[in-house]
Amino acid sequence: MTQQDENKEGIGGMINPRRYGIERVAYLLMRLSGLGLLAYFIGHIYETSSILKGEVGWNEFLELTQTNEGHAVLAIVIAMCVFHTVNGIRVMLGHGGVGVGKPARPDYPYTPASQNARHKIGIYSAIVLAAIAMMYGLAVMFGE
Amino acid sequence: MTQVPSIAEEQLSTSLSSSKSVTLRIARFNPEHENERKFMEFTIPYEKWTTVLEAILEVKKHFDHSVAVRYSCRQATCGSCGMIINGKPRLACFTKISELDSDIVTVEPMNNFPIIRDLAVRFERLFDTHHKIKPYLIRDDSEITSNEKEFLQSPEELEQYIQFSNCIKCGLCNSACPTMATDSSFVGPQALAQAYRYVADSRDKGKDSRLKVIDDSHGIWRCHFAGSCSQVCPKGVDPAMGIQFLRGYLLGFRS
């Protein structure tokens, strides 16, 4: 069966953050930051391997991170790292059933207990902390 | 003797009359004869209490009887009329047009389900995965062979799973799930929530066999707790909660 036959939403539907509130935004940011950190990790291994070319090669490569573009990339990496860590702790606790509410006979209008204020605060905290860390990183790198 | 009109005749002759009207856009697609979906627009009068399903039936009665839609109870009990209404999965019989706060109401078939025609989709995969997680009590004895006439349960024990037994298998959760959007083999939130419903039942002894079924690369580990399933559930089941509790058993948080 093709994707059209199955009527699957596909990646476009998976990454669409507009329909299901802040939880779906966090889901998208978690995916993007995870992929971004993976790309950084691979780049980092490549970068550190330049030490095999001696001190000159190492310094040449290190200069790449000392440019404006390099600083901007590092600031984004800081934001991704902080968001992924804080939101990751929230998701890991949720995965263990911690903070997702208690089963109870539902009453109309049904408000899902698993989408509670604690999780929303966790998501907003992850976003705010990532923004603060990124701004601090920018201040340190561009403030020299 | 007075001639009483039949229900069919009555339905044909009556139509909604109101000063307010809405543009109803219905997705039309027959996979056997067409390559892509197209939309047909109808102007439908509505009242404060008119549901999307009633508007679709109005189209069938007075404009185009060929619109394919599945429905039955009209009271959010049978789970037949799930569809995408203005971009989100909802039950057509449980969604009032006035609550949508829009002059245009777009109805499409549910995502992540193969289309039969127009708004009607295939449920085979949902029922297959539901059956896969063994949706029944598993134990060696039965109420007939046991000395007790019934398996007693305290109100507290009932509270552990009663919420999850409200599932009407409408498929809205599977339609909203971001994992289902890309992975056809994923068990899905409906089946996972039902697995928890039986695992949490104090009368059931089949926890290990169910956990074995869902402990799979396309099983519970593909849920990333986006929570969209719980947001669209029309019966307050909260599949995301059940799935996280279920995963708690596999991670050792619960026993």
Tab-separated table of C-alpha atoms in Angstrom:
chain	number	residue	atom	x	y	z
A	1	MET	CA	0.000	0.000	0.000
A	2	THR	CA	1.396	3.450	-0.868
A	3	GLN	CA	1.281	6.376	1.507
A	4	GLN	CA	-1.606	7.856	-0.484
A	5	ASP	CA	-3.545	4.587	-0.270
A	6	GLU	CA	-3.045	4.505	3.470
A	7	ASN	CA	-4.000	8.188	3.758
A	8	LYS	CA	-1.095	8.753	6.115
A	9	GLU	CA	-0.311	12.337	7.039
A	10	GLY	CA	3.408	11.725	6.533
A	11	ILE	CA	6.258	13.847	7.879
A	12	GLY	CA	4.318	17.057	7.117
A	13	GLY	CA	1.577	15.978	9.514
A	14	MET	CA	4.040	14.677	12.084
A	15	ILE	CA	5.920	17.973	12.349
A	16	ASN	CA	2.881	20.265	12.104
A	17	PRO	CA	2.872	21.999	15.526
A	18	ARG	CA	-0.261	24.121	15.087
A	19	ARG	CA	-3.165	21.864	15.994
A	20	TYR	CA	-2.546	20.222	19.357
A	21	GLY	CA	-1.157	22.859	21.694
A	22	ILE	CA	2.202	23.356	23.353
A	23	GLU	CA	2.761	19.597	23.812
A	24	ARG	CA	3.009	19.138	20.070
A	25	VAL	CA	5.370	22.140	19.815
A	26	ALA	CA	7.581	20.465	22.429
A	27	TYR	CA	7.403	17.223	20.433
A	28	LEU	CA	8.669	19.040	17.319
A	29	LEU	CA	11.393	20.965	19.172
A	30	MET	CA	12.555	17.742	20.835
A	31	ARG	CA	12.931	16.088	17.444
A	32	LEU	CA	14.680	19.089	15.849
A	33	SER	CA	17.038	19.609	18.776
A	34	GLY	CA	17.837	15.890	18.850
A	35	LEU	CA	18.752	15.896	15.163
A	36	GLY	CA	20.688	19.162	15.595
A	37	LEU	CA	22.696	17.767	18.498
A	38	LEU	CA	23.414	14.597	16.544
A	39	ALA	CA	24.733	16.711	13.649
A	40	TYR	CA	26.819	18.765	16.113
A	41	PHE	CA	28.166	15.586	17.716
A	42	ILE	CA	29.315	14.242	14.334
A	43	GLY	CA	30.845	17.639	13.452
A	44	HIS	CA	32.513	17.762	16.848
A	45	ILE	CA	34.154	14.363	16.341
A	46	TYR	CA	35.348	15.499	12.907
A	47	GLU	CA	36.659	18.744	14.391
A	48	THR	CA	38.576	17.094	17.242
A	49	SER	CA	40.049	14.543	14.843
A	50	SER	CA	41.935	17.453	13.237
A	51	ILE	CA	44.378	17.232	16.163
A	52	LEU	CA	45.905	14.314	14.276
A	53	LYS	CA	47.199	16.931	11.807
A	54	GLY	CA	49.219	18.553	14.569
A	55	GLU	CA	48.889	21.848	16.424
A	56	VAL	CA	48.690	23.953	13.252
A	57	GLY	CA	45.819	21.892	11.834
A	58	TRP	CA	44.008	21.977	15.178
A	59	ASN	CA	44.321	25.764	15.484
A	60	GLU	CA	43.193	26.290	11.886
A	61	PHE	CA	40.067	24.290	12.459
A	62	LEU	CA	39.403	25.922	15.831
A	63	GLU	CA	39.398	29.322	14.160
A	64	LEU	CA	36.204	28.333	12.371
A	65	THR	CA	34.340	28.535	15.681
A	66	GLN	CA	35.778	31.982	16.396
A	67	THR	CA	33.880	33.667	13.561
A	68	ASN	CA	30.449	35.323	13.865
A	69	GLU	CA	28.851	32.391	12.078
A	70	GLY	CA	30.667	29.967	14.371
A	71	HIS	CA	29.425	31.833	17.440
A	72	ALA	CA	25.854	31.824	16.131
A	73	VAL	CA	26.012	28.070	15.536
A	74	LEU	CA	27.415	27.466	19.013
A	75	ALA	CA	24.667	29.630	20.556
A	76	ILE	CA	22.030	27.517	18.790
A	77	VAL	CA	23.790	24.365	20.015
A	78	ILE	CA	23.624	25.691	23.592
A	79	ALA	CA	19.865	26.351	23.209
A	80	MET	CA	19.268	22.890	21.699
A	81	CYS	CA	21.302	21.237	24.441
A	82	VAL	CA	19.427	22.980	27.280
A	83	PHE	CA	15.981	22.416	25.747
A	84	HIS	CA	16.704	18.755	24.976
A	85	THR	CA	17.991	18.146	28.510
A	86	VAL	CA	15.184	19.878	30.426
A	87	ASN	CA	12.375	18.620	28.200
A	88	GLY	CA	14.034	15.189	28.118
A	89	ILE	CA	13.837	14.963	31.913
A	90	ARG	CA	10.135	15.887	31.726
A	91	VAL	CA	9.463	13.279	29.037
A	92	MET	CA	11.471	10.570	30.855
A	93	LEU	CA	9.513	11.136	34.053
A	94	GLY	CA	6.282	11.062	32.036
A	95	HIS	CA	7.362	7.822	30.353
A	96	GLY	CA	7.628	6.223	33.764
A	97	GLY	CA	4.114	7.392	34.621
A	98	VAL	CA	5.372	10.177	36.916
A	99	GLY	CA	3.281	13.370	36.909
A	100	VAL	CA	0.720	12.163	34.358
A	101	GLY	CA	-2.199	12.204	36.782
A	102	LYS	CA	-4.272	9.387	38.261
A	103	PRO	CA	-6.877	7.257	36.504
A	104	ALA	CA	-10.363	8.410	37.445
A	105	ARG	CA	-13.914	8.250	36.139
A	106	PRO	CA	-13.947	11.063	33.552
A	107	ASP	CA	-16.535	13.829	33.730
A	108	TYR	CA	-17.609	16.029	30.821
A	109	PRO	CA	-16.014	18.256	29.602
A	110	TYR	CA	-13.138	15.817	29.462
A	111	THR	CA	-9.804	17.400	30.279
A	112	PRO	CA	-6.949	14.917	29.853
A	113	ALA	CA	-5.105	14.625	33.172
A	114	SER	CA	-1.877	13.654	31.403
A	115	GLN	CA	-1.767	17.084	29.739
A	116	ASN	CA	-1.657	18.843	33.093
A	117	ALA	CA	-0.177	22.151	34.237
A	118	ARG	CA	2.993	20.503	35.577
A	119	HIS	CA	3.901	19.264	32.118
A	120	LYS	CA	3.015	22.572	30.492
A	121	ILE	CA	5.203	24.397	33.043
A	122	GLY	CA	7.977	21.900	32.264
A	123	ILE	CA	7.731	22.671	28.544
A	124	TYR	CA	7.660	26.452	29.016
A	125	SER	CA	10.563	26.184	31.478
A	126	ALA	CA	12.605	24.232	28.928
A	127	ILE	CA	11.950	26.905	26.286
A	128	VAL	CA	12.724	29.827	28.628
A	129	LEU	CA	15.885	28.199	30.029
A	130	ALA	CA	17.081	27.428	26.492
A	131	ALA	CA	16.517	31.069	25.494
A	132	ILE	CA	18.355	32.370	28.602
A	133	ALA	CA	21.279	29.988	28.056
A	134	MET	CA	21.501	30.994	24.397
A	135	MET	CA	21.493	34.698	25.255
A	136	TYR	CA	24.138	34.155	27.929
A	137	GLY	CA	26.236	32.246	25.402
A	138	LEU	CA	25.851	35.042	22.860
A	139	ALA	CA	26.802	37.627	25.499
A	140	VAL	CA	29.951	35.685	26.406
A	141	MET	CA	30.991	34.991	22.807
A	142	PHE	CA	30.194	38.403	21.309
A	143	GLY	CA	30.950	40.392	24.429
A	144	GLU	CA	34.697	39.842	24.234
B	1	MET	CA	-58.174	7.015	8.185
B	2	THR	CA	-55.387	9.588	8.223
B	3	GLN	CA	-52.305	8.759	6.162
B	4	VAL	CA	-49.177	8.964	8.360
B	5	PRO	CA	-45.984	9.781	6.400
B	6	SER	CA	-43.115	7.346	6.741
B	7	ILE	CA	-39.904	8.444	8.472
B	8	ALA	CA	-38.091	8.416	5.112
B	9	GLU	CA	-40.698	10.700	3.539
B	10	GLU	CA	-40.616	12.970	6.554
B	11	GLN	CA	-36.846	13.245	6.366
B	12	LEU	CA	-37.003	14.045	2.664
B	13	SER	CA	-39.510	16.830	3.133
B	14	THR	CA	-37.971	18.551	6.154
B	15	SER	CA	-34.911	20.724	5.941
B	16	LEU	CA	-32.998	22.889	8.358
B	17	SER	CA	-34.210	26.477	8.295
B	18	SER	CA	-32.289	29.245	9.969
B	19	SER	CA	-31.076	32.768	9.361
B	20	LYS	CA	-27.518	31.563	9.853
B	21	SER	CA	-25.717	29.509	7.249
B	22	VAL	CA	-22.325	27.913	6.895
B	23	THR	CA	-20.256	26.754	3.934
B	24	LEU	CA	-19.712	23.039	4.284
B	25	ARG	CA	-16.690	21.766	2.303
B	26	ILE	CA	-16.786	18.014	1.893
B	27	ALA	CA	-13.761	16.051	0.670
B	28	ARG	CA	-14.749	13.777	-2.214
B	29	PHE	CA	-12.489	10.930	-3.247
B	30	ASN	CA	-13.055	7.489	-4.653
B	31	PRO	CA	-9.716	5.633	-4.693
B	32	GLU	CA	-11.037	3.172	-7.282
B	33	HIS	CA	-11.753	5.836	-9.900
B	34	GLU	CA	-9.890	9.006	-8.920
B	35	ASN	CA	-6.290	9.981	-8.296
B	36	GLU	CA	-6.771	12.957	-6.029
B	37	ARG	CA	-9.155	14.421	-3.524
B	38	LYS	CA	-11.450	17.296	-4.469
B	39	PHE	CA	-13.789	19.409	-2.377
B	40	MET	CA	-17.474	20.158	-2.931
B	41	GLU	CA	-19.034	23.175	-1.244
B	42	PHE	CA	-22.589	23.450	0.050
B	43	THR	CA	-24.317	26.298	1.862
B	44	ILE	CA	-26.197	24.837	4.794
B	45	PRO	CA	-28.484	26.662	7.246
B	46	TYR	CA	-27.793	25.797	10.865
B	47	GLU	CA	-29.064	26.355	14.363
B	48	LYS	CA	-27.112	26.661	17.590
B	49	TRP	CA	-27.507	22.935	18.171
B	50	THR	CA	-26.875	21.660	14.633
B	51	THR	CA	-24.057	19.113	14.512
B	52	VAL	CA	-21.640	18.594	11.636
B	53	LEU	CA	-23.193	15.172	11.044
B	54	GLU	CA	-26.647	16.748	10.685
B	55	ALA	CA	-25.203	19.200	8.150
B	56	ILE	CA	-23.675	16.338	6.157
B	57	LEU	CA	-26.979	14.452	6.247
B	58	GLU	CA	-28.678	17.653	5.060
B	59	VAL	CA	-26.366	17.597	2.042
B	60	LYS	CA	-27.221	13.942	1.418
B	61	LYS	CA	-30.960	14.623	1.645
B	62	HIS	CA	-31.216	17.756	-0.438
B	63	PHE	CA	-28.085	18.216	-2.564
B	64	ASP	CA	-26.024	15.099	-3.221
B	65	HIS	CA	-27.043	11.709	-1.893
B	66	SER	CA	-23.804	10.118	-3.093
B	67	VAL	CA	-21.679	11.591	-0.270
B	68	ALA	CA	-20.235	8.589	1.598
B	69	VAL	CA	-20.264	8.894	5.375
B	70	ARG	CA	-20.391	6.287	8.128
B	71	TYR	CA	-22.630	7.001	11.114
B	72	SER	CA	-25.025	5.232	13.409
B	73	CYS	CA	-25.958	6.324	16.941
B	74	ARG	CA	-25.678	10.128	16.578
B	75	GLN	CA	-24.781	10.398	20.292
B	76	ALA	CA	-21.009	9.729	20.517
B	77	THR	CA	-21.478	6.122	21.509
B	78	CYS	CA	-20.850	4.004	18.423
B	79	GLY	CA	-17.627	5.705	17.279
B	80	SER	CA	-18.573	5.564	13.598
B	81	CYS	CA	-18.503	9.182	12.467
B	82	GLY	CA	-14.901	10.179	13.205
B	83	MET	CA	-13.502	12.595	10.626
B	84	ILE	CA	-11.207	15.587	10.291
B	85	ILE	CA	-13.290	18.690	10.976
B	86	ASN	CA	-11.514	21.987	10.370
B	87	GLY	CA	-8.153	20.245	10.611
B	88	LYS	CA	-8.689	18.216	13.788
B	89	PRO	CA	-10.047	14.706	14.321
B	90	ARG	CA	-13.520	14.871	15.903
B	91	LEU	CA	-16.793	12.968	15.980
B	92	ALA	CA	-19.209	14.625	13.530
B	93	CYS	CA	-22.200	13.826	15.768
B	94	PHE	CA	-20.504	15.382	18.800
B	95	THR	CA	-19.322	18.586	17.126
B	96	LYS	CA	-21.705	21.517	16.885
B	97	ILE	CA	-21.177	23.892	13.984
B	98	SER	CA	-21.734	26.871	16.295
B	99	GLU	CA	-18.829	25.725	18.498
B	100	LEU	CA	-16.402	25.707	15.581
B	101	ASP	CA	-16.630	29.502	15.364
B	102	SER	CA	-16.036	29.522	11.607
B	103	ASP	CA	-18.066	30.377	8.506
B	104	ILE	CA	-16.454	27.503	6.657
B	105	VAL	CA	-16.524	23.932	7.930
B	106	THR	CA	-14.198	21.555	6.108
B	107	VAL	CA	-14.723	17.832	6.581
B	108	GLU	CA	-12.179	15.248	5.445
B	109	PRO	CA	-11.652	11.545	6.105
B	110	MET	CA	-9.552	10.641	9.151
B	111	ASN	CA	-5.810	10.645	8.587
B	112	ASN	CA	-3.799	7.431	8.905
B	113	PHE	CA	-6.761	5.284	7.818
B	114	PRO	CA	-7.190	4.010	4.226
B	115	ILE	CA	-10.120	5.721	2.492
B	116	ILE	CA	-13.055	3.660	1.252
B	117	ARG	CA	-14.807	6.666	-0.269
B	118	ASP	CA	-15.257	10.347	0.667
B	119	LEU	CA	-15.489	10.429	4.481
B	120	ALA	CA	-15.653	6.680	5.113
B	121	VAL	CA	-12.388	4.952	6.086
B	122	ARG	CA	-11.260	1.374	6.709
B	123	PHE	CA	-11.010	0.246	10.346
B	124	GLU	CA	-9.459	-3.189	9.757
B	125	ARG	CA	-6.009	-2.222	11.018
B	126	LEU	CA	-7.406	-0.584	14.158
B	127	PHE	CA	-9.428	-3.681	14.966
B	128	ASP	CA	-6.438	-5.934	14.176
B	129	THR	CA	-4.154	-4.091	16.576
B	130	HIS	CA	-6.942	-3.951	19.161
B	131	HIS	CA	-7.301	-7.725	18.904
B	132	LYS	CA	-3.517	-8.191	19.036
B	133	ILE	CA	-3.272	-6.871	22.603
B	134	LYS	CA	-5.799	-9.500	23.806
B	135	PRO	CA	-8.701	-7.293	24.875
B	136	TYR	CA	-10.251	-9.762	27.302
B	137	LEU	CA	-9.591	-11.081	30.797
B	138	ILE	CA	-6.891	-13.728	30.860
B	139	ARG	CA	-6.834	-16.204	33.742
B	140	ASP	CA	-6.661	-19.947	34.266
B	141	ASP	CA	-9.980	-20.272	36.037
B	142	SER	CA	-13.325	-18.853	35.012
B	143	GLU	CA	-16.414	-17.629	36.796
B	144	ILE	CA	-18.018	-20.965	35.978
B	145	THR	CA	-15.242	-23.196	37.321
B	146	SER	CA	-14.372	-21.030	40.322
B	147	ASN	CA	-16.067	-21.554	43.673
B	148	GLU	CA	-16.974	-17.892	43.681
B	149	LYS	CA	-19.858	-16.860	41.472
B	150	GLU	CA	-18.127	-13.710	40.324
B	151	PHE	CA	-14.713	-12.094	40.596
B	152	LEU	CA	-15.114	-9.399	43.192
B	153	GLN	CA	-13.485	-6.006	42.764
B	154	SER	CA	-13.292	-3.021	45.092
B	155	PRO	CA	-14.313	0.477	43.893
B	156	GLU	CA	-10.630	1.494	44.148
B	157	GLU	CA	-9.606	-1.394	41.888
B	158	LEU	CA	-12.339	-0.442	39.424
B	159	GLU	CA	-11.113	3.167	39.396
B	160	GLN	CA	-7.737	1.987	38.078
B	161	TYR	CA	-9.113	1.084	34.656
B	162	ILE	CA	-12.739	2.292	34.303
B	163	GLN	CA	-11.624	5.439	32.451
B	164	PHE	CA	-9.917	3.357	29.772
B	165	SER	CA	-12.916	1.089	29.289
B	166	ASN	CA	-14.809	4.113	27.888
B	167	CYS	CA	-13.029	3.645	24.540
B	168	ILE	CA	-15.532	3.483	21.658
B	169	LYS	CA	-12.874	2.610	19.029
B	170	CYS	CA	-13.606	5.693	16.945
B	171	GLY	CA	-9.960	5.947	15.864
B	172	LEU	CA	-9.568	9.693	16.521
B	173	CYS	CA	-6.499	9.051	18.698
B	174	ASN	CA	-4.783	7.061	15.950
B	175	SER	CA	-5.644	9.828	13.484
B	176	ALA	CA	-4.022	12.523	15.683
B	177	CYS	CA	-0.929	10.502	16.627
B	178	PRO	CA	2.301	11.872	15.083
B	179	THR	CA	3.899	8.416	15.067
B	180	MET	CA	0.959	6.899	13.186
B	181	ALA	CA	1.488	9.635	10.574
B	182	THR	CA	4.686	7.946	9.424
B	183	ASP	CA	4.684	4.394	10.822
B	184	SER	CA	1.901	2.106	9.620
B	185	SER	CA	3.172	-0.751	11.771
B	186	PHE	CA	2.887	1.187	15.039
B	187	VAL	CA	0.396	-0.428	17.415
B	188	GLY	CA	-1.198	2.970	18.029
B	189	PRO	CA	-2.610	4.774	21.058
B	190	GLN	CA	-6.000	3.053	20.904
B	191	ALA	CA	-4.586	-0.464	21.294
B	192	LEU	CA	-1.945	0.593	23.820
B	193	ALA	CA	-4.529	2.296	26.030
B	194	GLN	CA	-6.649	-0.841	25.851
B	195	ALA	CA	-3.647	-2.965	26.787
B	196	TYR	CA	-3.359	-0.849	29.934
B	197	ARG	CA	-7.097	-1.179	30.573
B	198	TYR	CA	-6.702	-4.972	30.939
B	199	VAL	CA	-3.281	-4.907	32.630
B	200	ALA	CA	-4.712	-2.574	35.308
B	201	ASP	CA	-7.751	-4.805	35.869
B	202	SER	CA	-7.296	-6.663	39.158
B	203	ARG	CA	-9.155	-9.695	37.761
B	204	ASP	CA	-6.724	-10.102	34.869
B	205	LYS	CA	-3.617	-12.296	34.976
B	206	GLY	CA	-2.347	-11.689	31.437
B	207	LYS	CA	-0.002	-8.764	32.089
B	208	ASP	CA	3.176	-10.538	30.975
B	209	SER	CA	1.708	-11.804	27.709
B	210	ARG	CA	0.387	-8.321	26.843
B	211	LEU	CA	3.651	-6.586	27.719
B	212	LYS	CA	5.400	-9.087	25.449
B	213	VAL	CA	3.153	-8.031	22.550
B	214	ILE	CA	3.793	-4.315	22.971
B	215	ASP	CA	7.523	-4.577	23.818
B	216	ASP	CA	8.402	-4.305	20.148
B	217	SER	CA	10.229	-1.863	17.852
B	218	HIS	CA	6.821	-0.784	16.487
B	219	GLY	CA	5.198	-1.115	19.892
B	220	ILE	CA	5.081	1.107	22.952
B	221	TRP	CA	8.605	2.496	22.490
B	222	ARG	CA	7.482	4.468	19.456
B	223	CYS	CA	5.179	6.613	21.607
B	224	HIS	CA	6.933	9.895	22.392
B	225	PHE	CA	4.268	11.326	24.709
B	226	ALA	CA	3.073	14.088	22.353
B	227	GLY	CA	-0.356	13.714	23.980
B	228	SER	CA	-2.410	14.543	20.863
B	229	CYS	CA	-4.348	11.290	21.306
B	230	SER	CA	-5.663	12.437	24.679
B	231	GLN	CA	-6.570	15.884	23.374
B	232	VAL	CA	-8.892	14.523	20.671
B	233	CYS	CA	-10.499	11.646	22.608
B	234	PRO	CA	-14.263	12.338	22.742
B	235	LYS	CA	-14.812	10.033	25.738
B	236	GLY	CA	-12.128	11.267	28.149
B	237	VAL	CA	-10.095	8.065	27.891
B	238	ASP	CA	-6.700	9.848	28.013
B	239	PRO	CA	-4.694	7.206	26.096
B	240	ALA	CA	-1.417	9.078	26.763
B	241	MET	CA	-1.815	8.479	30.491
B	242	GLY	CA	-2.513	4.771	30.021
B	243	ILE	CA	0.459	4.373	27.681
B	244	GLN	CA	2.877	6.016	30.144
B	245	PHE	CA	1.596	3.799	32.984
B	246	LEU	CA	1.988	0.785	30.732
B	247	ARG	CA	5.547	1.799	29.889
B	248	GLY	CA	6.127	2.221	33.618
B	249	TYR	CA	5.710	-1.577	33.954
B	250	LEU	CA	8.356	-2.211	31.303
B	251	LEU	CA	10.756	0.370	32.778
B	252	GLY	CA	10.368	-0.969	36.298
B	253	PHE	CA	8.524	2.063	37.699
B	254	ARG	CA	5.503	-0.161	38.376
B	255	SER	CA	5.038	-3.803	39.218
